[in-house]
Amino acid sequence: MSMLMKPGAYNHEYHHKQSQYVVKEYSSSQEVRDDYQHKATVRIQGVVRKKMEEKYVREESMIRGPKFLARLRSHTVFENTPIKLFCTVEGFPMPTVKWYKDGVIMTMSSGRYLIEGNVGIHSLEIPRCSTDDTAQYTAVAGNVHGQASSQASIIVKRFKQEDESCVYAWLPYTTVMLPQIQYTKINITFLEKFGPVFATEEGSASLTATMTLNPNLANLQPEAQWYRDETRLSDSKWVKIETGRGVTTLTLPHLHKDDEGLYTLRMVTKGGIAEHSAFVSVADGPPPVPSAPGAPMDIKIHDANRDYVIVSWKPPNTTTEGPILGYFVDKCEVGTENWSQCNDHPIKICKYAVAGLFEGHSYYFRVRAVNSKGISRPSRMSHPIAALDPTEFERLHAKKLGGKLDVVSYHDELEAEGKPPGAPSGMYASETDRTYVVLSWKAPAYSSKAPMWYYIEKSIAESGAWQRVNTQVPVRSPRYAVFDLAEGKEYQFRVVSANMYGTSEPSEPTGPIQTQELKGVPSAPGQVVATRETDTSVLIQWAPPKEPNNLIGYYIDQCIKGSNDWTSANHKPRKNNKFVVSGLTTGETYVFRVQAINELGLSDESQESSPLSVKAALTAPSAPYDIALLSCDGHSMVLNWKKPLHSGGAKVKEYYVDKRRSGTTMWREIHIPAVKERLYKVEGLTEGAVYQFQVYASNLAGLGAASKHSADFTCDAWTTPEPGPAYDLRFCEVRRNSLVVEWEKPVYLGSGPITGYRVEYSKKGSSDWTVANEKAVSHRFLKVTGLEEGLTYVFRVRAVNEAGVGTASLASDPVIAKTLAGSQEVSCVVDEKSGDIVLSFESCQMSEGSHFVWKKNYKEITDFSKEIVIKTEGSVSKLIFKNAEKEDFGTYSVAVTNTEGVSSSHTISAEELEKMLALSYDIRHPVIPLKSDLAYKILERGRMRFWLQAEEISSNVTYKFFANNKELSGADPNKMGHDVSTGVIEFIMDHFTDENEGTFTCQITDGGGKAQSSLVLIGEAFKAALAEAEYQRREYIRVKEGPHFSEFLSLQVGDDCSVTLVCKVANLKKESEFHWFKEDTEIIPDVKPDLGSGLCKLPIKLFSMKTAGIYRATISDDRGKDMSQINVSGKVFDDVINKINQLAGASAAELVINCTATGIQLQCHMKYYTSEMNISWTHSESKLSHSEKVMIGGTPNMATMEVIEPTERDKGMYSIIITDPENTHKRTLDLSGDVYEKAFAEFQKLKAEAYAEKNRGKVVGGLPDVVTIMEKKTLSLTCTVCGDPKPQVSWLKNGADVEPDDQYVVSLDQGRFASLTIKGVSMDDSGRYTMIVQNKYGGESVDIVVSVYRHGEKIPEAKPTLTPKTLIPPKLPIEIPQPKTAAPSPAPSAASPTPPKGGRGVKSPTPTRRK
C-alpha cells in the first residue's frame, strides 16, 4: 500500500486518500463482447491482485517456481473468426511466459498473433483464424526456480458451402494437420513403490515411485499428484516434486513433525487413477536440553487484522517427557531474523492472541513448549501474514465511465453530501475464547467521500453501563477483536459508526455473549482394539472420549509386551479414531494405548489394548488353476489341479469341486465333505457326456474365489496302450543354467507298467519343444542343464511304457533360469569334535511359517530310526548322521517353504561316503600325541616331580596318576597341575620313600582323545632316585629351614557375616616378624598377630568389591623368609558373597517403611549388606532396577529401596529377594490402602519440611559474637542473609525492637545484605542485640554482644558467650510452589560480594559498607 502513517497517529487526511483508478481500454472488436458485470468483476480482481502483492511480502525464504492457476482450454472455431486463449500463472519472482505453436516458439513479427501479459494473466489472441492455425499451442512459464507448461488445441473449421453433397465438405483442406482427438486409456503399472519412512526432525526424506505406461505417449503423459492426508501438495520451501518419464519423486528437504502423515501418489489419466500410499513418520529431533518436550506443530494464523493475529497450534506428544507446563509464542518481522517472545509467562492453552503488531508489516510466528526440564525446539515457522484490514478489498467499487473505460475505486471515495453515516447492524460474535471475543457486523450503506470508522462499546450483561473499547485507534473494518475480558463472564456489545460529520446511533446490542471457561483436557479414549494388517503393521481402532472438550486429535503409543518401554507411534495428532502403526517387528508382541488432546493438553492414557503378535492378516486363498484330466473309465473321471498361488497366510485345508454339463450355466457341488488333496475322482458321470469343472480352495479365513472352469472333458473310457499324463510338475534348485524338475506318476498306466519318463521344455511363447533326456529316467525327478540365463521356460513330462510314449502333461508354470540372490549350496562335512557327518544349509530367505524339508533322492525323509537328526536354528538347518552306514549314499536335497523357491542339494557318492566314514572313526577314537613320555625330576626338599608333555591340550583336559595301579592323590602336601600353553602335565610327590618303588603311569583324557604313558622305577634306577631325593631333603633342612607357614592363607566367614583372613605359622623364634600386605601396601592391623599360638588373623572390614585384591602374609627372621598369598577375587570372592547371602538372608527382618523428604523408603535389617550380594527388589512381581525413580542401596546392616516422588501407580506389593546357592529368602510388604496413605502423608510432610528448611530465612555470615567499640564511634553490624522468598530482617536490643531514627539506621540491600548502623555510640548502647531473619518458611535469630568503653579506658576483654542460633518454625501449612520454567536465582554463597566478615570477638567496629 502507498499509504504511510506513524503508529498511534490518526488524521482524516491520511484516510481521505486520493482515488486510485485502474483504467483499461477494451477492444473495438464486435466479436468479443462480455457482460458488463463480468468486466467489472475482472477489474476489481485486478486491483485485489495488486493489493495482495503489497499485503504479502515475498522474500528469499518463500521462493517458489511457476504454477498455473488457470490452464489453457482447447477450442473449435470457424475460419475468419477471432479466438483468444487465457491462462493465469503465479510464482516468485513473477514468471515470464513464452508461447509455442506445435513446439515452435511464436514470433510477433507477422502481426497475425497478439500476446498480452499483466500481473500473471496472459493471453494469446488470433484476430482472424485460418485453417493454418489448427495446431497445439503451449504456454511455458519460467523463472529462476523452474518451469511449468499448459497446452491447448485450436481446431479451425471451414464454413459450410452451398453444396452439401459431401458430408466432409466443411473440413479444411489440410485435414492431415488435424490432431487425432480420441479417448486413449493409459494403463499404469508401478514397478517400484515407496514404503513407510521413519525419519527425525531436521533430516530429509524422499519418496520415489517408478512405473510403466502402456501406451507410453510423449504428448499424453499422466499427471502425478501428491497428497498428504488427502491434502494436495505442491512445490514449496518444504516440498519438492520432480516428475519425469516413468519416475516421480517427492522430497522433504527440511523435515518437521508437520510433514508426518499418509502420503499418497495419484497418477491421473483419462482412463482412471493409479495410486499408492505409505506413512511417513517424523520423530522429535534432539532436544536442546535432556528430557525437554518435543516441538509444537501445525501453526495456524486466524483472524489477521491491522494490529493483531490469533495463533493456534497442536501440542507435542509427551510419552517419555514430563507434562507440558505451557508455551511461548515468538514473532519475527519478515525481512529480519530477529525473533522476539510475545508472552512473558507460558500459556497453557494452544491458542494465543498476539497484539501490538504494526499495520502493513508482515510477520512469521513460531511456538515453543515448556516443561520442568526446559524449553523445546521451536516449531516450524508459519507462513508470513500481513497486519492489514481484511475487509479493505470489499470496499472496492467499479464504475462505468462510458465508451470503453471503467474505473475501480473505493466506496467511500464517491461524492455525497456531508452527513453522519447510518447505524451498523447485525452485530454478532464470530469467535469467542477465554479472554477475547471477535465481533463482526454489517456496515451501513455509505456513499460519502469522508472516511468512516467505528467505535465498539461493551457492557457487563444486563448492567446497562456501556464502556467504549477502542478509544485510541479507530476501527475501519466491520470486524474487531475485544481483548482483556474476564473468563466465563457474560458481556453485551454494540457498535457506533462515525465520520468527520458526526456519529450514528448505536447498533442493536448483541445478546449476552459468554467467554469460554476452561473445561479441561478430554477424557481418556475408550477401548483400544488392535487387529492384524501386514507382517510389519497393525491397525489400531478406539472409541472416542466421552468428554471430547474441543478435541484436536489423538496420539498413539506402542510398547513391546512386558518391557514397559513406551514409544510414540505418531508424532502429529491424528483426527480419525483409527490408525495403522507401521515399522513393527514381525513376530513381536505389542500393546497399544491412546491419548486424546485438545488446546489444554493431553488426556489420561486409555486402557492398554490386548497383546497382539505382529503378522499378516489372514485372507482367503486365491483360486486354483489348470484343472487337468488324468484318467476316465466312461463313468468317472480323475481330476487334478494346481494349488492357489497365494495361500492367504494360512495353509489351504480343503477344496470344493463343482461340475456342469458343457453349454449349461448351473454349477453343482459334487462332493461332501470337502476334498483334502488335489486329486479327486468324480463318479456317477454319464458316458459320452461333456463336462466342465471348477474348484474352490479354503483356509482358516474362508472360501476363496472359483477357478477358471476347465476345458470340455468328454466322458469316454481311455483305452490307449500308452500311459496317461504325469501331473504336479514342480521345480527346485533353480540356477542360472539348470534346475531340477519333479512330478507325480500318471494315474492311467496304459497297457503295462511305466518304465521311465521323458522331460521336454520350451522357451515361453515358442511351440518348439526340446527333449531334456534322450534316455528315459526311472525316477520322478531330473536335473535339466544347458538353459540360458534369464530366459523363461515351460516344461512337460511324458511317461513311457512298452507300448510307447504317453500323453504329455499340462505345461508347467513358467520358470526363469536365474539364480536367486544370496542362494547358497548344501555343504557336507565331518564334524571335527563329534565325528558326525553333517549336511548343512543356510537359507537366504525366511518368513513366518517357513520350515526346512530334507529329502533323499527327492523323497522326504520321515524315517529317523537310523539316528538321523534334523537340527534347525534360525536360517540354518542341518541333517546329521549320528551313525552313518555304507548304504547312505545318494542325493540329499533341502527346500525352504514360504520362500521364493530357496532350495539346494548335494550328492554323496559311495567313494566319498567311505572316506567320510573313515575320518569319522578317527575323530571319535583319537589319540593324543605326546612330545615326551613320562619322566621324573628331583626338586628342592627332596620332592619328586613326574611330568610328561603333549602336543596340545585344552583347558578341559583331565588326567590321573597311578603308582603300582593305585591312584595318587593331588591333595596337600602333594600337588598336581598342567599348563595349556606348553602341554605339560605334572605330579609333585612331597615325600618319596622306599614304598614308592614300582611303575608310575599317567592317563590323559581331552575331549574324545586319550593318551597314556608309564615310567618304571625299580632296582638300581629307583635306588639312585631315592638317594638323590634324601640328599636334597637333608640339605634343605640344614641350610634353608626357618620360619614357615604351616597353614596358608584362607578366608573365614563368621556367623555375624564378618570376613577374616586366617593362616598358621611355625618354627618361630622371638625375633620372627609377621607382616600383612594388600597389593604391596602393608596393612597395620588393630590387633597384632598372636605368634605364640602361631594363629594369625586379619579382619576385612565391610567386605565388598572395594576390599577385593591380592592379600599377602610374610614371616621372616635371620634364618629366612616365607610367604603366603591369596587372591580375593573371582571364585574366592563369589564363595564369600554366597556365604554372606546365606547368613544375611536367614537373618533378614520383615520390611519396614521409613519415609524421607524425597520418597517412601522400604528397609530390611539384616546382619550385613553390600551391593555385591544377590539381592533383588520387585514391585507386583516386576523386577525393579536402580533409576531416578527407584533408588536401591543400603547400609552395612540394612538394605533399602526408595520410591522417589511416589504416585498412585507405585502402590502394590513390594518384595526383597535374597538368593544363595541353596535357598531363597523373601520378605514382602503391601504398600497400599492405609499403609500407603500414611506413608504418603509422612513423605509429603517431610518433603514440605525439607523445602522449608532449604528456603527459610538464614544468616549466611558476617556477624561477630562480641563487638567492643569506643564511645562516639560509629558501629555497623553487617551480614549476608538468604531465603526464598527474600526474608524480612528485624533487630532487637535487649529484647526490645530497635526503632530506626537518626542514630539507628536499619537497611536491607538487594534482599541480601542486612545492616544495623549506630552513629555516635554511647555507653547506653551496650547490650545484647538480636537480628531476626524470617520468611514464610521460617527463619533464625542471632545474638551479638556490644560493649562500649570510654576514651582512655582499657579495652575490655571480649568474653563471647556462645549462644546457638534460635530457629523460627515455618508458617503452617507449608506450601510448595509449582516448578517455575525459569531457573531460580542461586542462593548467596561465601563467594558473593559480601562485606568483610569479622571473626569472633572483634575489638574494632565493623566498617560501614559503601552504598
Tab-separated table of C-alpha atoms in Angstrom, residues 277-512:
chain	number	residue	atom	x	y	z
A	277	SER	CA	0.185	-44.719	-0.242
A	278	ALA	CA	2.675	-45.038	2.610
A	279	PHE	CA	3.074	-43.425	6.005
A	280	VAL	CA	5.904	-41.020	6.788
A	281	SER	CA	6.780	-40.808	10.487
A	282	VAL	CA	8.797	-37.827	11.739
A	283	ALA	CA	10.096	-38.197	15.304
A	284	ASP	CA	11.212	-35.372	17.564
A	285	GLY	CA	14.721	-34.117	16.948
A	286	PRO	CA	17.328	-33.965	19.729
A	287	PRO	CA	16.024	-31.609	22.446
A	288	PRO	CA	18.043	-28.530	23.456
A	289	VAL	CA	18.273	-29.972	26.970
A	290	PRO	CA	17.713	-33.574	28.082
A	291	SER	CA	14.061	-34.526	28.666
A	292	ALA	CA	12.778	-31.236	27.214
A	293	PRO	CA	9.472	-31.648	25.307
A	294	GLY	CA	9.106	-32.022	21.576
A	295	ALA	CA	8.278	-29.050	19.396
A	296	PRO	CA	4.651	-27.990	18.814
A	297	MET	CA	3.334	-28.222	15.255
A	298	ASP	CA	0.681	-27.183	12.742
A	299	ILE	CA	0.945	-23.438	13.378
A	300	LYS	CA	-2.182	-21.668	12.070
A	301	ILE	CA	-2.935	-17.933	11.829
A	302	HIS	CA	-6.564	-16.888	12.385
A	303	ASP	CA	-8.343	-13.576	12.098
A	304	ALA	CA	-5.411	-11.447	10.921
A	305	ASN	CA	-6.214	-7.771	11.338
A	306	ARG	CA	-4.460	-4.417	11.434
A	307	ASP	CA	-2.786	-4.829	14.822
A	308	TYR	CA	-3.346	-8.398	15.977
A	309	VAL	CA	-3.484	-12.020	14.854
A	310	ILE	CA	-4.627	-15.188	16.623
A	311	VAL	CA	-2.100	-18.047	16.574
A	312	SER	CA	-3.071	-21.666	17.231
A	313	TRP	CA	-1.051	-24.885	17.261
A	314	LYS	CA	-1.148	-28.512	18.285
A	315	PRO	CA	0.693	-29.858	21.343
A	316	PRO	CA	3.504	-32.436	21.103
A	317	ASN	CA	3.296	-35.949	22.458
A	318	THR	CA	4.891	-36.496	25.872
A	319	THR	CA	5.259	-40.267	26.017
A	320	THR	CA	8.753	-40.136	27.545
A	321	GLU	CA	8.943	-36.493	28.669
A	322	GLY	CA	7.355	-34.656	31.557
A	323	PRO	CA	3.991	-32.875	31.199
A	324	ILE	CA	3.797	-29.608	29.289
A	325	LEU	CA	3.651	-26.573	31.577
A	326	GLY	CA	2.914	-24.037	28.836
A	327	TYR	CA	4.043	-22.447	25.589
A	328	PHE	CA	5.959	-19.400	24.389
A	329	VAL	CA	4.902	-17.699	21.127
A	330	ASP	CA	7.612	-15.933	19.104
A	331	LYS	CA	7.282	-13.490	16.220
A	332	CYS	CA	9.722	-12.259	13.595
A	333	GLU	CA	9.147	-9.453	11.114
A	334	VAL	CA	9.596	-10.577	7.514
A	335	GLY	CA	12.940	-9.465	6.145
A	336	THR	CA	14.710	-9.780	9.510
A	337	GLU	CA	15.997	-12.658	11.592
A	338	ASN	CA	15.124	-11.141	14.963
A	339	TRP	CA	12.743	-13.402	16.881
A	340	SER	CA	11.066	-11.880	19.913
A	341	GLN	CA	8.967	-13.572	22.573
A	342	CYS	CA	5.330	-12.431	22.624
A	343	ASN	CA	4.252	-13.666	26.083
A	344	ASP	CA	6.123	-13.172	29.351
A	345	HIS	CA	4.736	-16.264	31.044
A	346	PRO	CA	3.950	-19.650	29.490
A	347	ILE	CA	0.353	-20.012	28.318
A	348	LYS	CA	-1.330	-23.316	28.971
A	349	ILE	CA	-3.714	-23.499	26.010
A	350	CYS	CA	-2.800	-23.951	22.365
A	351	LYS	CA	-4.127	-20.592	21.191
A	352	TYR	CA	-2.836	-17.083	21.742
A	353	ALA	CA	-3.839	-13.650	20.514
A	354	VAL	CA	-0.733	-11.654	19.521
A	355	ALA	CA	-1.461	-7.949	19.739
A	356	GLY	CA	0.663	-4.850	19.187
A	357	LEU	CA	1.500	-5.505	15.511
A	358	PHE	CA	2.280	-2.656	13.113
A	359	GLU	CA	-0.177	-2.151	10.297
A	360	GLY	CA	1.189	-3.051	6.914
A	361	HIS	CA	4.049	-5.153	8.367
A	362	SER	CA	4.327	-8.888	7.709
A	363	TYR	CA	5.314	-11.413	10.354
A	364	TYR	CA	6.295	-15.028	10.909
A	365	PHE	CA	5.255	-16.884	14.064
A	366	ARG	CA	6.532	-19.966	15.867
A	367	VAL	CA	5.844	-21.723	19.192
A	368	ARG	CA	7.989	-23.433	21.834
A	369	ALA	CA	6.807	-25.833	24.545
A	370	VAL	CA	7.979	-25.747	28.174
A	371	ASN	CA	8.192	-28.453	30.829
A	372	SER	CA	10.061	-28.812	34.111
A	373	LYS	CA	13.267	-29.813	32.310
A	374	GLY	CA	13.473	-26.950	29.825
A	375	ILE	CA	12.196	-25.444	26.586
A	376	SER	CA	11.671	-27.375	23.358
A	377	ARG	CA	12.955	-26.674	19.894
A	378	PRO	CA	10.833	-24.107	18.056
A	379	SER	CA	8.067	-25.292	15.770
A	380	ARG	CA	8.178	-24.772	12.022
A	381	MET	CA	7.531	-21.089	11.385
A	382	SER	CA	4.176	-20.078	9.981
A	383	HIS	CA	3.550	-18.610	6.564
A	384	PRO	CA	4.046	-14.836	6.520
A	385	ILE	CA	0.967	-12.840	7.385
A	386	ALA	CA	0.409	-9.105	6.973
A	387	ALA	CA	-1.257	-6.938	9.593
A	388	LEU	CA	-3.916	-5.379	7.323
A	389	ASP	CA	-7.629	-4.703	7.290
A	390	PRO	CA	-9.181	-7.937	5.908
A	391	THR	CA	-12.230	-6.098	4.542
A	392	GLU	CA	-10.304	-3.459	2.674
A	393	PHE	CA	-10.984	-5.059	-0.704
A	394	GLU	CA	-14.717	-5.386	-0.036
A	395	ARG	CA	-14.977	-1.599	-0.310
A	396	LEU	CA	-13.835	-1.561	-3.970
A	397	HIS	CA	-16.356	-0.327	-6.486
A	398	ALA	CA	-16.422	-0.448	-10.316
A	399	LYS	CA	-17.962	2.469	-12.243
A	400	LYS	CA	-18.749	2.705	-15.972
A	401	LEU	CA	-17.445	5.952	-17.432
A	402	GLY	CA	-18.915	5.359	-20.845
A	403	GLY	CA	-17.394	4.077	-24.046
A	404	LYS	CA	-14.521	1.737	-23.463
A	405	LEU	CA	-13.370	2.801	-19.960
A	406	ASP	CA	-14.326	1.772	-16.433
A	407	VAL	CA	-12.849	2.873	-13.102
A	408	VAL	CA	-12.191	0.937	-9.903
A	409	SER	CA	-12.230	2.966	-6.670
A	410	TYR	CA	-13.319	2.741	-3.017
A	411	HIS	CA	-16.962	3.166	-1.975
A	412	ASP	CA	-16.001	5.960	0.414
A	413	GLU	CA	-14.354	7.928	-2.414
A	414	LEU	CA	-17.715	8.721	-4.019
A	415	GLU	CA	-19.092	12.182	-3.619
A	416	ALA	CA	-22.058	12.691	-1.319
A	417	GLU	CA	-23.467	15.293	0.996
A	418	GLY	CA	-21.705	15.798	4.286
A	419	LYS	CA	-23.695	13.936	6.904
A	420	PRO	CA	-23.001	11.265	9.529
A	421	PRO	CA	-23.265	7.616	8.482
A	422	GLY	CA	-26.139	5.341	9.379
A	423	ALA	CA	-26.074	2.869	12.253
A	424	PRO	CA	-24.386	-0.544	11.701
A	425	SER	CA	-26.471	-3.682	12.111
A	426	GLY	CA	-26.289	-7.446	12.591
A	427	MET	CA	-23.523	-7.475	15.174
A	428	TYR	CA	-22.505	-10.968	16.342
A	429	ALA	CA	-19.521	-12.836	17.822
A	430	SER	CA	-17.723	-14.823	15.134
A	431	GLU	CA	-15.285	-16.304	17.658
A	432	THR	CA	-15.172	-16.486	21.454
A	433	ASP	CA	-12.327	-17.526	23.715
A	434	ARG	CA	-11.434	-17.289	27.377
A	435	THR	CA	-10.236	-13.661	27.329
A	436	TYR	CA	-11.320	-12.237	23.974
A	437	VAL	CA	-14.237	-12.071	21.518
A	438	VAL	CA	-14.032	-11.418	17.758
A	439	LEU	CA	-17.004	-9.250	16.695
A	440	SER	CA	-18.413	-8.811	13.190
A	441	TRP	CA	-21.205	-6.588	11.920
A	442	LYS	CA	-22.800	-5.287	8.737
A	443	ALA	CA	-21.628	-1.847	7.624
A	444	PRO	CA	-24.298	0.786	6.916
A	445	ALA	CA	-24.996	1.952	3.390
A	446	TYR	CA	-22.413	4.680	2.832
A	447	SER	CA	-21.509	6.824	-0.180
A	448	SER	CA	-19.627	9.775	1.304
A	449	LYS	CA	-16.103	10.749	0.344
A	450	ALA	CA	-15.289	11.275	4.006
A	451	PRO	CA	-13.730	8.257	5.699
A	452	MET	CA	-15.894	6.253	8.070
A	453	TRP	CA	-14.780	4.448	11.190
A	454	TYR	CA	-16.322	2.589	14.122
A	455	TYR	CA	-16.351	2.677	17.905
A	456	ILE	CA	-17.077	-0.520	19.843
A	457	GLU	CA	-18.721	-0.442	23.265
A	458	LYS	CA	-19.048	-3.238	25.840
A	459	SER	CA	-21.175	-3.807	28.885
A	460	ILE	CA	-21.467	-6.471	31.538
A	461	ALA	CA	-24.650	-8.325	30.592
A	462	GLU	CA	-27.836	-6.702	31.929
A	463	SER	CA	-25.847	-3.951	33.714
A	464	GLY	CA	-26.710	-1.163	31.254
A	465	ALA	CA	-23.304	0.507	31.796
A	466	TRP	CA	-21.564	0.899	28.426
A	467	GLN	CA	-17.825	1.424	28.084
A	468	ARG	CA	-16.036	2.345	24.852
A	469	VAL	CA	-13.331	-0.159	23.956
A	470	ASN	CA	-11.270	1.429	21.161
A	471	THR	CA	-10.650	4.957	22.390
A	472	GLN	CA	-7.186	5.310	20.890
A	473	VAL	CA	-7.314	3.703	17.442
A	474	PRO	CA	-10.465	3.976	15.278
A	475	VAL	CA	-11.634	0.797	13.540
A	476	ARG	CA	-12.283	0.989	9.793
A	477	SER	CA	-13.310	-2.601	9.103
A	478	PRO	CA	-16.563	-4.239	10.300
A	479	ARG	CA	-14.589	-6.759	12.367
A	480	TYR	CA	-12.749	-6.277	15.651
A	481	ALA	CA	-11.312	-8.382	18.477
A	482	VAL	CA	-12.007	-7.213	22.041
A	483	PHE	CA	-9.282	-8.431	24.427
A	484	ASP	CA	-8.763	-8.478	28.236
A	485	LEU	CA	-12.187	-9.928	29.068
A	486	ALA	CA	-12.893	-11.914	32.217
A	487	GLU	CA	-13.055	-15.677	31.845
A	488	GLY	CA	-16.550	-17.182	31.990
A	489	LYS	CA	-18.433	-13.838	32.207
A	490	GLU	CA	-21.311	-12.621	30.016
A	491	TYR	CA	-20.952	-9.417	28.004
A	492	GLN	CA	-23.011	-7.381	25.537
A	493	PHE	CA	-21.540	-5.342	22.691
A	494	ARG	CA	-22.699	-2.638	20.286
A	495	VAL	CA	-21.031	-0.514	17.616
A	496	VAL	CA	-21.250	3.124	16.519
A	497	SER	CA	-20.213	4.356	13.062
A	498	ALA	CA	-18.673	7.811	12.661
A	499	ASN	CA	-17.143	10.203	10.153
A	500	MET	CA	-15.973	13.791	10.185
A	501	TYR	CA	-19.577	14.973	10.279
A	502	GLY	CA	-20.609	13.061	13.375
A	503	THR	CA	-21.560	9.687	14.805
A	504	SER	CA	-24.502	7.408	14.195
A	505	GLU	CA	-26.889	5.888	16.652
A	506	PRO	CA	-25.535	2.739	18.359
A	507	SER	CA	-26.398	-0.570	16.740
A	508	GLU	CA	-28.702	-3.014	18.410
A	509	PRO	CA	-26.704	-4.629	21.235
A	510	THR	CA	-25.796	-8.265	20.910
A	511	GLY	CA	-27.347	-10.842	23.132
A	512	PRO	CA	-25.328	-11.968	26.151
